Amino acid sequence: MTLDLARLIIDAGFVVLIWAVQLVIYPSFGYYSRTDLHFWHKSYTTRVTFIVLPLMFSQLILGIVQLWQSQNWYTITSIIIIASLWFITFLVFVPLHRTIDANKLIENVCSILVLKNWIRTILWTVLFAITLINFLYF
């Protein structure tokens, strides 16, 4: 398997996952009572971490290797998007999820998750699109 094919598979997995999170998972949080969300969320975050962390590390490592091998529009743009996604995830979303886990819900945290997650949804969709273009044409 080539690095380009591996990246395409990883990025495709992420685009499917992020759209499911954006359209189904995060909006469903608003239907739970505060107590039910607190208990469900702990289970959800533990389970989803087994999917998200391997994908994120694989994407980062492959992006770095590709950038090391060749500096072009694709590898530079990719690593910028990947780094942005890491920063956004750990600086914005991890604290929001910790708020729910601590049962200290800030006002409208579920709406905030959905609204702010559009940034990651767009970035992972763009990343998949440029990976697909790179795979098919370069």
Short mmCIF file of C-alpha atoms in Angstrom, two decimals:
data_model
loop_
_atom_site.label_atom_id
_atom_site.label_comp_id
_atom_site.label_asym_id
_atom_site.label_seq_id
_atom_site.Cartn_x
_atom_site.Cartn_y
_atom_site.Cartn_z
CA MET A 1 0.00 0.00 0.00
CA THR A 2 1.37 3.42 -0.90
CA LEU A 3 1.46 6.39 1.44
CA ASP A 4 -0.96 8.21 -0.87
CA LEU A 5 -3.48 5.36 -0.69
CA ALA A 6 -3.10 5.12 3.10
CA ARG A 7 -3.74 8.88 3.41
CA LEU A 8 -6.79 8.60 1.17
CA ILE A 9 -8.22 5.82 3.35
CA ILE A 10 -7.49 7.68 6.60
CA ASP A 11 -8.89 10.97 5.29
CA ALA A 12 -11.98 9.21 3.91
CA GLY A 13 -12.55 7.61 7.31
CA PHE A 14 -12.30 10.99 8.97
CA VAL A 15 -14.69 12.70 6.59
CA VAL A 16 -17.32 10.02 7.23
CA LEU A 17 -16.75 10.20 10.98
CA ILE A 18 -16.86 14.00 11.22
CA TRP A 19 -20.07 14.25 9.19
CA ALA A 20 -21.68 11.60 11.45
CA VAL A 21 -20.56 13.59 14.49
CA GLN A 22 -21.82 16.85 13.00
CA LEU A 23 -25.20 15.65 11.75
CA VAL A 24 -26.08 12.89 14.24
CA ILE A 25 -23.95 12.59 17.38
CA TYR A 26 -23.52 16.18 18.59
CA PRO A 27 -27.13 17.19 17.82
CA SER A 28 -28.36 14.13 19.75
CA PHE A 29 -26.69 15.44 22.92
CA GLY A 30 -29.42 18.09 23.12
CA TYR A 31 -32.06 15.40 23.68
CA TYR A 32 -30.53 14.11 26.90
CA SER A 33 -31.28 15.44 30.35
CA ARG A 34 -28.25 16.89 32.09
CA THR A 35 -27.82 13.77 34.23
CA ASP A 36 -28.33 11.35 31.35
CA LEU A 37 -25.90 13.28 29.14
CA HIS A 38 -23.30 13.24 31.90
CA PHE A 39 -23.46 9.43 32.19
CA TRP A 40 -23.79 8.73 28.45
CA HIS A 41 -21.04 11.18 27.52
CA LYS A 42 -18.41 9.38 29.61
CA SER A 43 -19.17 6.16 27.75
CA TYR A 44 -19.29 7.93 24.39
CA THR A 45 -15.95 9.73 24.78
CA THR A 46 -14.18 6.56 25.91
CA ARG A 47 -15.51 4.59 22.96
CA VAL A 48 -15.02 7.24 20.30
CA THR A 49 -11.42 7.80 21.46
CA PHE A 50 -10.58 4.28 20.24
CA ILE A 51 -11.62 5.42 16.76
CA VAL A 52 -10.44 9.03 16.74
CA LEU A 53 -6.94 8.82 18.26
CA PRO A 54 -5.55 6.14 15.91
CA LEU A 55 -6.96 8.06 12.95
CA MET A 56 -5.52 11.36 14.17
CA PHE A 57 -2.06 9.93 14.85
CA SER A 58 -2.04 8.04 11.55
CA GLN A 59 -3.05 11.17 9.67
CA LEU A 60 -0.41 13.26 11.43
CA ILE A 61 2.39 10.73 10.91
CA LEU A 62 1.52 10.17 7.26
CA GLY A 63 1.27 13.93 6.71
CA ILE A 64 4.70 14.49 8.24
CA VAL A 65 6.26 11.66 6.22
CA GLN A 66 4.72 12.98 3.00
CA LEU A 67 5.94 16.49 3.78
CA TRP A 68 9.43 15.14 4.55
CA GLN A 69 9.50 13.31 1.22
CA SER A 70 8.19 16.17 -0.89
CA GLN A 71 7.33 19.79 -0.21
CA ASN A 72 4.56 20.78 -2.60
CA TRP A 73 1.13 22.43 -2.50
CA TYR A 74 -0.51 19.22 -1.29
CA THR A 75 1.88 18.26 1.51
CA ILE A 76 2.22 21.82 2.82
CA THR A 77 -1.53 22.49 2.73
CA SER A 78 -2.21 19.09 4.31
CA ILE A 79 0.13 19.59 7.25
CA ILE A 80 -1.28 23.07 7.89
CA ILE A 81 -4.83 21.68 7.96
CA ILE A 82 -3.82 18.68 10.11
CA ALA A 83 -2.01 20.92 12.61
CA SER A 84 -5.02 23.25 12.72
CA LEU A 85 -7.32 20.31 13.41
CA TRP A 86 -5.10 19.14 16.26
CA PHE A 87 -5.04 22.61 17.83
CA ILE A 88 -8.79 23.10 17.45
CA THR A 89 -9.55 19.65 18.81
CA PHE A 90 -7.36 19.95 21.89
CA LEU A 91 -7.86 23.65 22.63
CA VAL A 92 -11.60 23.91 21.94
CA PHE A 93 -13.29 20.52 21.87
CA VAL A 94 -11.48 18.64 24.62
CA PRO A 95 -12.33 21.40 27.14
CA LEU A 96 -15.98 21.40 26.02
CA HIS A 97 -16.18 17.63 26.45
CA ARG A 98 -14.48 17.87 29.84
CA THR A 99 -17.16 20.34 30.90
CA ILE A 100 -19.81 17.74 30.16
CA ASP A 101 -17.80 14.98 31.88
CA ALA A 102 -17.44 17.14 34.99
CA ASN A 103 -21.22 17.65 34.93
CA LYS A 104 -20.62 21.40 34.83
CA LEU A 105 -22.60 22.10 31.73
CA ILE A 106 -22.14 25.58 30.43
CA GLU A 107 -25.21 27.13 28.91
CA ASN A 108 -26.00 25.58 25.53
CA VAL A 109 -22.86 23.38 25.42
CA CYS A 110 -24.55 21.05 22.93
CA SER A 111 -25.33 23.92 20.59
CA ILE A 112 -21.79 25.23 20.98
CA LEU A 113 -20.39 21.81 20.03
CA VAL A 114 -22.51 21.69 16.88
CA LEU A 115 -21.73 25.27 15.90
CA LYS A 116 -17.97 25.11 16.50
CA ASN A 117 -17.69 21.64 14.96
CA TRP A 118 -18.55 23.10 11.56
CA ILE A 119 -14.96 24.34 11.47
CA ARG A 120 -13.59 20.81 11.84
CA THR A 121 -16.21 19.41 9.48
CA ILE A 122 -15.17 21.85 6.76
CA LEU A 123 -11.45 21.35 7.38
CA TRP A 124 -11.63 17.54 7.28
CA THR A 125 -13.83 17.71 4.17
CA VAL A 126 -11.34 20.03 2.43
CA LEU A 127 -8.47 17.79 3.53
CA PHE A 128 -10.20 14.75 2.06
CA ALA A 129 -10.93 16.64 -1.17
CA ILE A 130 -7.31 17.70 -1.68
CA THR A 131 -6.10 14.19 -0.80
CA LEU A 132 -8.49 12.74 -3.37
CA ILE A 133 -7.34 15.27 -5.99
CA ASN A 134 -3.70 14.50 -5.21
CA PHE A 135 -4.36 10.75 -5.38
CA LEU A 136 -6.22 10.90 -8.69
CA TYR A 137 -4.22 13.51 -10.59
CA PHE A 138 -0.69 13.83 -9.18
#
